[in-house]
Amino acid sequence: MLLAVIALDSINFDPSAKKVTPRDVKAAEKLEAAAFATKGELFAWLQAEKFNPAHWRAFTLENCLQVDYKEFAFATAAGDSKIVGFSAVLIDLEAFARKAENAAALRQALSTYCEQNELAFLVVMTMFVTADGQRHRQLLFFQEKGDDVKHCVAFFEKEGSLHLELIQLPESHCDQRVLAFNQLNTAASRKQVAPLIQRALAAPPVKL
């Protein structure tokens, strides 16, 4: 199973995903010699389960936020610290948002989650694969009060590596506190996005 976990985390050792390390490759070579299946077969099985639509259809919005959640405390340019939550979700943002009845319910669910976890703001990172096998990423930012998200987005626009493209959620689920983007740089996972947010919060406000 360790081989399967390494294969899943590295996107089956795909260099274009920029998640595989020499240590992963070396460990996989040793593990595969004693495994009951090849790393490719194990990856295919786990990947199918991870993205199983039946699982994600059954999840509530809160379930989606909790499945793969991490939080970090980042120092800010003002000298204080902000806790930022990151939820990795394996459906597109429209499907995620529609798990709430409407915009008010979506805002309430996200606000409650932030309050429960004492977050300055929440980042929902989606990754999904379309029928043609293409991998896509989207980002959603939610902040009930404050300008941290606006500051981070301005930083991202200037820094440029994520290649963000502003999108609109369905009209029934639009809220000014929710910002949604296509992330055209699909190689950037939470390991890359979190440090960028850390840099953004530590930087002086970007002049618009």
PDB file of N, CA and C in Angstrom, residues 38-130:
ATOM      1  N   THR A  38       1.814  -3.855  -9.994  1.00  0.00           N
ATOM      2  CA  THR A  38       2.740  -2.806 -10.422  1.00  0.00           C
ATOM      3  C   THR A  38       2.264  -1.460  -9.892  1.00  0.00           C
ATOM      4  N   LYS A  39       3.177  -0.500  -9.873  1.00  0.00           N
ATOM      5  CA  LYS A  39       2.799   0.832  -9.394  1.00  0.00           C
ATOM      6  C   LYS A  39       1.735   1.457 -10.295  1.00  0.00           C
ATOM      7  N   GLY A  40       1.781   1.146 -11.590  1.00  0.00           N
ATOM      8  CA  GLY A  40       0.764   1.658 -12.499  1.00  0.00           C
ATOM      9  C   GLY A  40      -0.619   1.116 -12.191  1.00  0.00           C
ATOM     10  N   GLU A  41      -0.698  -0.169 -11.894  1.00  0.00           N
ATOM     11  CA  GLU A  41      -1.982  -0.792 -11.552  1.00  0.00           C
ATOM     12  C   GLU A  41      -2.517  -0.254 -10.232  1.00  0.00           C
ATOM     13  N   LEU A  42      -1.637  -0.094  -9.263  1.00  0.00           N
ATOM     14  CA  LEU A  42      -2.053   0.442  -7.966  1.00  0.00           C
ATOM     15  C   LEU A  42      -2.524   1.886  -8.100  1.00  0.00           C
ATOM     16  N   PHE A  43      -1.812   2.666  -8.911  1.00  0.00           N
ATOM     17  CA  PHE A  43      -2.204   4.056  -9.130  1.00  0.00           C
ATOM     18  C   PHE A  43      -3.588   4.133  -9.765  1.00  0.00           C
ATOM     19  N   ALA A  44      -3.816   3.315 -10.790  1.00  0.00           N
ATOM     20  CA  ALA A  44      -5.105   3.331 -11.487  1.00  0.00           C
ATOM     21  C   ALA A  44      -6.253   3.009 -10.534  1.00  0.00           C
ATOM     22  N   TRP A  45      -6.033   2.036  -9.652  1.00  0.00           N
ATOM     23  CA  TRP A  45      -7.078   1.641  -8.701  1.00  0.00           C
ATOM     24  C   TRP A  45      -7.372   2.759  -7.696  1.00  0.00           C
ATOM     25  N   LEU A  46      -6.314   3.304  -7.087  1.00  0.00           N
ATOM     26  CA  LEU A  46      -6.510   4.352  -6.087  1.00  0.00           C
ATOM     27  C   LEU A  46      -7.040   5.639  -6.708  1.00  0.00           C
ATOM     28  N   GLN A  47      -6.560   5.959  -7.896  1.00  0.00           N
ATOM     29  CA  GLN A  47      -7.021   7.170  -8.579  1.00  0.00           C
ATOM     30  C   GLN A  47      -8.514   7.084  -8.864  1.00  0.00           C
ATOM     31  N   ALA A  48      -8.967   5.910  -9.289  1.00  0.00           N
ATOM     32  CA  ALA A  48     -10.394   5.724  -9.571  1.00  0.00           C
ATOM     33  C   ALA A  48     -11.225   5.904  -8.309  1.00  0.00           C
ATOM     34  N   GLU A  49     -10.738   5.372  -7.191  1.00  0.00           N
ATOM     35  CA  GLU A  49     -11.464   5.517  -5.925  1.00  0.00           C
ATOM     36  C   GLU A  49     -11.436   6.957  -5.427  1.00  0.00           C
ATOM     37  N   LYS A  50     -10.298   7.601  -5.585  1.00  0.00           N
ATOM     38  CA  LYS A  50     -10.149   8.982  -5.123  1.00  0.00           C
ATOM     39  C   LYS A  50     -11.114   9.916  -5.843  1.00  0.00           C
ATOM     40  N   PHE A  51     -11.298   9.698  -7.146  1.00  0.00           N
ATOM     41  CA  PHE A  51     -12.159  10.566  -7.938  1.00  0.00           C
ATOM     42  C   PHE A  51     -13.560   9.981  -8.138  1.00  0.00           C
ATOM     43  N   ASN A  52     -13.873   8.893  -7.453  1.00  0.00           N
ATOM     44  CA  ASN A  52     -15.160   8.219  -7.639  1.00  0.00           C
ATOM     45  C   ASN A  52     -16.313   9.208  -7.484  1.00  0.00           C
ATOM     46  N   PRO A  53     -17.068   9.483  -8.555  1.00  0.00           N
ATOM     47  CA  PRO A  53     -18.162  10.462  -8.475  1.00  0.00           C
ATOM     48  C   PRO A  53     -19.194  10.115  -7.410  1.00  0.00           C
ATOM     49  N   ALA A  54     -19.405   8.832  -7.175  1.00  0.00           N
ATOM     50  CA  ALA A  54     -20.397   8.424  -6.176  1.00  0.00           C
ATOM     51  C   ALA A  54     -20.014   8.930  -4.789  1.00  0.00           C
ATOM     52  N   HIS A  55     -18.719   8.875  -4.478  1.00  0.00           N
ATOM     53  CA  HIS A  55     -18.261   9.376  -3.176  1.00  0.00           C
ATOM     54  C   HIS A  55     -18.530  10.872  -3.056  1.00  0.00           C
ATOM     55  N   TRP A  56     -18.153  11.614  -4.081  1.00  0.00           N
ATOM     56  CA  TRP A  56     -18.280  13.071  -4.013  1.00  0.00           C
ATOM     57  C   TRP A  56     -19.726  13.529  -4.086  1.00  0.00           C
ATOM     58  N   ARG A  57     -20.578  12.788  -4.786  1.00  0.00           N
ATOM     59  CA  ARG A  57     -22.009  13.130  -4.801  1.00  0.00           C
ATOM     60  C   ARG A  57     -22.611  12.970  -3.412  1.00  0.00           C
ATOM     61  N   ALA A  58     -22.123  11.982  -2.670  1.00  0.00           N
ATOM     62  CA  ALA A  58     -22.682  11.703  -1.345  1.00  0.00           C
ATOM     63  C   ALA A  58     -22.196  12.690  -0.285  1.00  0.00           C
ATOM     64  N   PHE A  59     -21.089  13.358  -0.532  1.00  0.00           N
ATOM     65  CA  PHE A  59     -20.530  14.273   0.461  1.00  0.00           C
ATOM     66  C   PHE A  59     -21.365  15.541   0.578  1.00  0.00           C
ATOM     67  N   THR A  60     -21.497  16.042   1.801  1.00  0.00           N
ATOM     68  CA  THR A  60     -22.030  17.382   2.003  1.00  0.00           C
ATOM     69  C   THR A  60     -20.917  18.384   1.710  1.00  0.00           C
ATOM     70  N   LEU A  61     -21.265  19.661   1.678  1.00  0.00           N
ATOM     71  CA  LEU A  61     -20.251  20.683   1.457  1.00  0.00           C
ATOM     72  C   LEU A  61     -19.197  20.632   2.560  1.00  0.00           C
ATOM     73  N   GLU A  62     -19.641  20.452   3.794  1.00  0.00           N
ATOM     74  CA  GLU A  62     -18.694  20.368   4.911  1.00  0.00           C
ATOM     75  C   GLU A  62     -17.806  19.134   4.783  1.00  0.00           C
ATOM     76  N   ASN A  63     -18.375  18.009   4.342  1.00  0.00           N
ATOM     77  CA  ASN A  63     -17.566  16.807   4.107  1.00  0.00           C
ATOM     78  C   ASN A  63     -16.443  17.108   3.116  1.00  0.00           C
ATOM     79  N   CYS A  64     -16.793  17.805   2.030  1.00  0.00           N
ATOM     80  CA  CYS A  64     -15.801  18.143   1.003  1.00  0.00           C
ATOM     81  C   CYS A  64     -14.657  18.962   1.598  1.00  0.00           C
ATOM     82  N   LEU A  65     -15.006  19.899   2.472  1.00  0.00           N
ATOM     83  CA  LEU A  65     -13.987  20.746   3.084  1.00  0.00           C
ATOM     84  C   LEU A  65     -13.073  19.960   4.015  1.00  0.00           C
ATOM     85  N   GLN A  66     -13.603  18.909   4.615  1.00  0.00           N
ATOM     86  CA  GLN A  66     -12.866  18.165   5.635  1.00  0.00           C
ATOM     87  C   GLN A  66     -11.999  17.035   5.084  1.00  0.00           C
ATOM     88  N   VAL A  67     -12.332  16.524   3.896  1.00  0.00           N
ATOM     89  CA  VAL A  67     -11.665  15.322   3.377  1.00  0.00           C
ATOM     90  C   VAL A  67     -10.145  15.474   3.330  1.00  0.00           C
ATOM     91  N   ASP A  68      -9.671  16.568   2.782  1.00  0.00           N
ATOM     92  CA  ASP A  68      -8.219  16.804   2.661  1.00  0.00           C
ATOM     93  C   ASP A  68      -7.953  18.251   3.047  1.00  0.00           C
ATOM     94  N   TYR A  69      -7.904  18.500   4.347  1.00  0.00           N
ATOM     95  CA  TYR A  69      -7.812  19.866   4.874  1.00  0.00           C
ATOM     96  C   TYR A  69      -6.508  20.071   5.635  1.00  0.00           C
ATOM     97  N   LYS A  70      -5.883  21.211   5.388  1.00  0.00           N
ATOM     98  CA  LYS A  70      -4.698  21.616   6.146  1.00  0.00           C
ATOM     99  C   LYS A  70      -4.799  23.109   6.431  1.00  0.00           C
ATOM    100  N   GLU A  71      -4.170  23.531   7.513  1.00  0.00           N
ATOM    101  CA  GLU A  71      -4.134  24.957   7.812  1.00  0.00           C
ATOM    102  C   GLU A  71      -2.724  25.366   8.218  1.00  0.00           C
ATOM    103  N   PHE A  72      -2.425  26.638   7.958  1.00  0.00           N
ATOM    104  CA  PHE A  72      -1.099  27.174   8.247  1.00  0.00           C
ATOM    105  C   PHE A  72      -1.242  28.554   8.872  1.00  0.00           C
ATOM    106  N   ALA A  73      -0.335  28.891   9.773  1.00  0.00           N
ATOM    107  CA  ALA A  73      -0.268  30.231  10.346  1.00  0.00           C
ATOM    108  C   ALA A  73       0.830  30.997   9.616  1.00  0.00           C
ATOM    109  N   PHE A  74       0.446  32.119   8.995  1.00  0.00           N
ATOM    110  CA  PHE A  74       1.389  32.907   8.212  1.00  0.00           C
ATOM    111  C   PHE A  74       1.575  34.286   8.839  1.00  0.00           C
ATOM    112  N   ALA A  75       2.815  34.743   8.905  1.00  0.00           N
ATOM    113  CA  ALA A  75       3.103  36.097   9.370  1.00  0.00           C
ATOM    114  C   ALA A  75       2.693  37.095   8.289  1.00  0.00           C
ATOM    115  N   THR A  76       2.227  38.268   8.705  1.00  0.00           N
ATOM    116  CA  THR A  76       1.797  39.291   7.756  1.00  0.00           C
ATOM    117  C   THR A  76       2.745  40.483   7.785  1.00  0.00           C
ATOM    118  N   ALA A  77       2.581  41.353   6.798  1.00  0.00           N
ATOM    119  CA  ALA A  77       3.405  42.561   6.728  1.00  0.00           C
ATOM    120  C   ALA A  77       3.157  43.469   7.925  1.00  0.00           C
ATOM    121  N   ALA A  78       1.980  43.341   8.551  1.00  0.00           N
ATOM    122  CA  ALA A  78       1.639  44.166   9.716  1.00  0.00           C
ATOM    123  C   ALA A  78       2.267  43.644  11.000  1.00  0.00           C
ATOM    124  N   GLY A  79       2.892  42.464  10.926  1.00  0.00           N
ATOM    125  CA  GLY A  79       3.562  41.912  12.091  1.00  0.00           C
ATOM    126  C   GLY A  79       2.739  40.943  12.910  1.00  0.00           C
ATOM    127  N   ASP A  80       1.500  40.689  12.483  1.00  0.00           N
ATOM    128  CA  ASP A  80       0.680  39.705  13.194  1.00  0.00           C
ATOM    129  C   ASP A  80       0.690  38.380  12.438  1.00  0.00           C
ATOM    130  N   SER A  81      -0.183  37.474  12.825  1.00  0.00           N
ATOM    131  CA  SER A  81      -0.235  36.149  12.198  1.00  0.00           C
ATOM    132  C   SER A  81      -1.668  35.831  11.798  1.00  0.00           C
ATOM    133  N   LYS A  82      -1.837  35.210  10.650  1.00  0.00           N
ATOM    134  CA  LYS A  82      -3.153  34.827  10.151  1.00  0.00           C
ATOM    135  C   LYS A  82      -3.171  33.324   9.884  1.00  0.00           C
ATOM    136  N   ILE A  83      -4.243  32.674  10.324  1.00  0.00           N
ATOM    137  CA  ILE A  83      -4.416  31.252  10.032  1.00  0.00           C
ATOM    138  C   ILE A  83      -5.227  31.121   8.750  1.00  0.00           C
ATOM    139  N   VAL A  84      -4.689  30.393   7.795  1.00  0.00           N
ATOM    140  CA  VAL A  84      -5.344  30.192   6.497  1.00  0.00           C
ATOM    141  C   VAL A  84      -5.617  28.707   6.316  1.00  0.00           C
ATOM    142  N   GLY A  85      -6.850  28.370   5.956  1.00  0.00           N
ATOM    143  CA  GLY A  85      -7.227  26.983   5.733  1.00  0.00           C
ATOM    144  C   GLY A  85      -7.211  26.641   4.257  1.00  0.00           C
ATOM    145  N   PHE A  86      -6.795  25.415   3.943  1.00  0.00           N
ATOM    146  CA  PHE A  86      -6.736  24.936   2.561  1.00  0.00           C
ATOM    147  C   PHE A  86      -7.475  23.606   2.475  1.00  0.00           C
ATOM    148  N   SER A  87      -8.540  23.560   1.690  1.00  0.00           N
ATOM    149  CA  SER A  87      -9.283  22.322   1.464  1.00  0.00           C
ATOM    150  C   SER A  87      -9.093  21.888   0.020  1.00  0.00           C
ATOM    151  N   ALA A  88      -8.577  20.682  -0.179  1.00  0.00           N
ATOM    152  CA  ALA A  88      -8.421  20.118  -1.523  1.00  0.00           C
ATOM    153  C   ALA A  88      -9.664  19.302  -1.854  1.00  0.00           C
ATOM    154  N   VAL A  89     -10.303  19.637  -2.967  1.00  0.00           N
ATOM    155  CA  VAL A  89     -11.585  19.047  -3.347  1.00  0.00           C
ATOM    156  C   VAL A  89     -11.473  18.508  -4.765  1.00  0.00           C
ATOM    157  N   LEU A  90     -12.067  17.347  -5.019  1.00  0.00           N
ATOM    158  CA  LEU A  90     -11.894  16.692  -6.318  1.00  0.00           C
ATOM    159  C   LEU A  90     -13.143  16.730  -7.187  1.00  0.00           C
ATOM    160  N   ILE A  91     -13.840  17.853  -7.135  1.00  0.00           N
ATOM    161  CA  ILE A  91     -14.923  18.155  -8.073  1.00  0.00           C
ATOM    162  C   ILE A  91     -14.755  19.612  -8.490  1.00  0.00           C
ATOM    163  N   ASP A  92     -15.418  20.025  -9.551  1.00  0.00           N
ATOM    164  CA  ASP A  92     -15.276  21.407  -9.987  1.00  0.00           C
ATOM    165  C   ASP A  92     -16.026  22.344  -9.043  1.00  0.00           C
ATOM    166  N   LEU A  93     -15.713  23.628  -9.113  1.00  0.00           N
ATOM    167  CA  LEU A  93     -16.274  24.587  -8.166  1.00  0.00           C
ATOM    168  C   LEU A  93     -17.785  24.729  -8.280  1.00  0.00           C
ATOM    169  N   GLU A  94     -18.325  24.603  -9.479  1.00  0.00           N
ATOM    170  CA  GLU A  94     -19.785  24.701  -9.608  1.00  0.00           C
ATOM    171  C   GLU A  94     -20.468  23.571  -8.852  1.00  0.00           C
ATOM    172  N   ALA A  95     -19.969  22.349  -9.023  1.00  0.00           N
ATOM    173  CA  ALA A  95     -20.551  21.207  -8.311  1.00  0.00           C
ATOM    174  C   ALA A  95     -20.382  21.367  -6.804  1.00  0.00           C
ATOM    175  N   PHE A  96     -19.238  21.897  -6.397  1.00  0.00           N
ATOM    176  CA  PHE A  96     -18.996  22.143  -4.975  1.00  0.00           C
ATOM    177  C   PHE A  96     -19.985  23.170  -4.431  1.00  0.00           C
ATOM    178  N   ALA A  97     -20.126  24.300  -5.121  1.00  0.00           N
ATOM    179  CA  ALA A  97     -21.010  25.369  -4.647  1.00  0.00           C
ATOM    180  C   ALA A  97     -22.461  24.912  -4.584  1.00  0.00           C
ATOM    181  N   ARG A  98     -22.877  24.102  -5.550  1.00  0.00           N
ATOM    182  CA  ARG A  98     -24.277  23.659  -5.605  1.00  0.00           C
ATOM    183  C   ARG A  98     -24.628  22.670  -4.494  1.00  0.00           C
ATOM    184  N   LYS A  99     -23.664  22.254  -3.710  1.00  0.00           N
ATOM    185  CA  LYS A  99     -23.982  21.448  -2.534  1.00  0.00           C
ATOM    186  C   LYS A  99     -24.700  22.294  -1.480  1.00  0.00           C
ATOM    187  N   ALA A 100     -24.584  23.610  -1.597  1.00  0.00           N
ATOM    188  CA  ALA A 100     -25.384  24.532  -0.789  1.00  0.00           C
ATOM    189  C   ALA A 100     -26.620  24.916  -1.597  1.00  0.00           C
ATOM    190  N   GLU A 101     -27.711  25.213  -0.911  1.00  0.00           N
ATOM    191  CA  GLU A 101     -28.978  25.486  -1.605  1.00  0.00           C
ATOM    192  C   GLU A 101     -28.914  26.743  -2.448  1.00  0.00           C
ATOM    193  N   ASN A 102     -28.228  27.765  -1.956  1.00  0.00           N
ATOM    194  CA  ASN A 102     -28.156  29.044  -2.654  1.00  0.00           C
ATOM    195  C   ASN A 102     -26.952  29.824  -2.135  1.00  0.00           C
ATOM    196  N   ALA A 103     -26.826  31.077  -2.594  1.00  0.00           N
ATOM    197  CA  ALA A 103     -25.674  31.885  -2.205  1.00  0.00           C
ATOM    198  C   ALA A 103     -25.610  32.110  -0.698  1.00  0.00           C
ATOM    199  N   ALA A 104     -26.756  32.363  -0.088  1.00  0.00           N
ATOM    200  CA  ALA A 104     -26.782  32.609   1.359  1.00  0.00           C
ATOM    201  C   ALA A 104     -26.336  31.373   2.133  1.00  0.00           C
ATOM    202  N   ALA A 105     -26.785  30.208   1.684  1.00  0.00           N
ATOM    203  CA  ALA A 105     -26.403  28.962   2.356  1.00  0.00           C
ATOM    204  C   ALA A 105     -24.922  28.660   2.148  1.00  0.00           C
ATOM    205  N   LEU A 106     -24.416  28.971   0.954  1.00  0.00           N
ATOM    206  CA  LEU A 106     -22.989  28.769   0.678  1.00  0.00           C
ATOM    207  C   LEU A 106     -22.149  29.660   1.583  1.00  0.00           C
ATOM    208  N   ARG A 107     -22.526  30.933   1.648  1.00  0.00           N
ATOM    209  CA  ARG A 107     -21.794  31.861   2.513  1.00  0.00           C
ATOM    210  C   ARG A 107     -21.840  31.401   3.970  1.00  0.00           C
ATOM    211  N   GLN A 108     -23.009  30.980   4.421  1.00  0.00           N
ATOM    212  CA  GLN A 108     -23.147  30.558   5.813  1.00  0.00           C
ATOM    213  C   GLN A 108     -22.276  29.340   6.117  1.00  0.00           C
ATOM    214  N   ALA A 109     -22.257  28.381   5.195  1.00  0.00           N
ATOM    215  CA  ALA A 109     -21.458  27.166   5.401  1.00  0.00           C
ATOM    216  C   ALA A 109     -19.968  27.488   5.454  1.00  0.00           C
ATOM    217  N   LEU A 110     -19.511  28.337   4.541  1.00  0.00           N
ATOM    218  CA  LEU A 110     -18.094  28.703   4.512  1.00  0.00           C
ATOM    219  C   LEU A 110     -17.725  29.555   5.725  1.00  0.00           C
ATOM    220  N   SER A 111     -18.624  30.460   6.094  1.00  0.00           N
ATOM    221  CA  SER A 111     -18.384  31.314   7.254  1.00  0.00           C
ATOM    222  C   SER A 111     -18.302  30.491   8.537  1.00  0.00           C
ATOM    223  N   THR A 112     -19.206  29.530   8.667  1.00  0.00           N
ATOM    224  CA  THR A 112     -19.210  28.663   9.850  1.00  0.00           C
ATOM    225  C   THR A 112     -17.925  27.852   9.929  1.00  0.00           C
ATOM    226  N   TYR A 113     -17.490  27.338   8.785  1.00  0.00           N
ATOM    227  CA  TYR A 113     -16.254  26.546   8.762  1.00  0.00           C
ATOM    228  C   TYR A 113     -15.062  27.401   9.184  1.00  0.00           C
ATOM    229  N   CYS A 114     -15.010  28.634   8.677  1.00  0.00           N
ATOM    230  CA  CYS A 114     -13.917  29.534   9.052  1.00  0.00           C
ATOM    231  C   CYS A 114     -13.959  29.851  10.543  1.00  0.00           C
ATOM    232  N   GLU A 115     -15.155  30.084  11.054  1.00  0.00           N
ATOM    233  CA  GLU A 115     -15.298  30.413  12.476  1.00  0.00           C
ATOM    234  C   GLU A 115     -14.885  29.234  13.356  1.00  0.00           C
ATOM    235  N   GLN A 116     -15.312  28.043  12.975  1.00  0.00           N
ATOM    236  CA  GLN A 116     -14.978  26.850  13.760  1.00  0.00           C
ATOM    237  C   GLN A 116     -13.474  26.606  13.815  1.00  0.00           C
ATOM    238  N   ASN A 117     -12.790  26.941  12.732  1.00  0.00           N
ATOM    239  CA  ASN A 117     -11.348  26.691  12.650  1.00  0.00           C
ATOM    240  C   ASN A 117     -10.508  27.947  12.904  1.00  0.00           C
ATOM    241  N   GLU A 118     -11.187  29.045  13.262  1.00  0.00           N
ATOM    242  CA  GLU A 118     -10.518  30.313  13.580  1.00  0.00           C
ATOM    243  C   GLU A 118      -9.626  30.784  12.431  1.00  0.00           C
ATOM    244  N   LEU A 119     -10.201  30.762  11.219  1.00  0.00           N
ATOM    245  CA  LEU A 119      -9.448  31.113  10.019  1.00  0.00           C
ATOM    246  C   LEU A 119      -9.623  32.580   9.650  1.00  0.00           C
ATOM    247  N   ALA A 120      -8.553  33.183   9.162  1.00  0.00           N
ATOM    248  CA  ALA A 120      -8.660  34.508   8.559  1.00  0.00           C
ATOM    249  C   ALA A 120      -9.402  34.394   7.234  1.00  0.00           C
ATOM    250  N   PHE A 121      -9.074  33.349   6.468  1.00  0.00           N
ATOM    251  CA  PHE A 121      -9.816  33.049   5.244  1.00  0.00           C
ATOM    252  C   PHE A 121      -9.574  31.604   4.836  1.00  0.00           C
ATOM    253  N   LEU A 122     -10.400  31.154   3.914  1.00  0.00           N
ATOM    254  CA  LEU A 122     -10.378  29.764   3.454  1.00  0.00           C
ATOM    255  C   LEU A 122     -10.065  29.711   1.965  1.00  0.00           C
ATOM    256  N   VAL A 123      -9.239  28.758   1.585  1.00  0.00           N
ATOM    257  CA  VAL A 123      -8.932  28.509   0.177  1.00  0.00           C
ATOM    258  C   VAL A 123      -9.412  27.102  -0.171  1.00  0.00           C
ATOM    259  N   VAL A 124     -10.283  27.007  -1.162  1.00  0.00           N
ATOM    260  CA  VAL A 124     -10.731  25.707  -1.659  1.00  0.00           C
ATOM    261  C   VAL A 124     -10.020  25.468  -2.986  1.00  0.00           C
ATOM    262  N   MET A 125      -9.238  24.402  -3.042  1.00  0.00           N
ATOM    263  CA  MET A 125      -8.463  24.071  -4.234  1.00  0.00           C
ATOM    264  C   MET A 125      -9.073  22.838  -4.885  1.00  0.00           C
ATOM    265  N   THR A 126      -9.630  23.008  -6.065  1.00  0.00           N
ATOM    266  CA  THR A 126     -10.213  21.859  -6.742  1.00  0.00           C
ATOM    267  C   THR A 126      -9.246  21.320  -7.789  1.00  0.00           C
ATOM    268  N   MET A 127      -9.329  20.018  -7.979  1.00  0.00           N
ATOM    269  CA  MET A 127      -8.607  19.366  -9.067  1.00  0.00           C
ATOM    270  C   MET A 127      -9.510  18.268  -9.598  1.00  0.00           C
ATOM    271  N   PHE A 128      -9.755  18.287 -10.898  1.00  0.00           N
ATOM    272  CA  PHE A 128     -10.633  17.284 -11.484  1.00  0.00           C
ATOM    273  C   PHE A 128     -10.146  16.952 -12.886  1.00  0.00           C
ATOM    274  N   VAL A 129     -10.548  15.789 -13.359  1.00  0.00           N
ATOM    275  CA  VAL A 129     -10.127  15.303 -14.670  1.00  0.00           C
ATOM    276  C   VAL A 129     -11.355  15.170 -15.556  1.00  0.00           C
ATOM    277  N   THR A 130     -11.309  15.760 -16.739  1.00  0.00           N
ATOM    278  CA  THR A 130     -12.426  15.697 -17.669  1.00  0.00           C
ATOM    279  C   THR A 130     -12.370  14.406 -18.487  1.00  0.00           C
TER     280      THR A 130
END
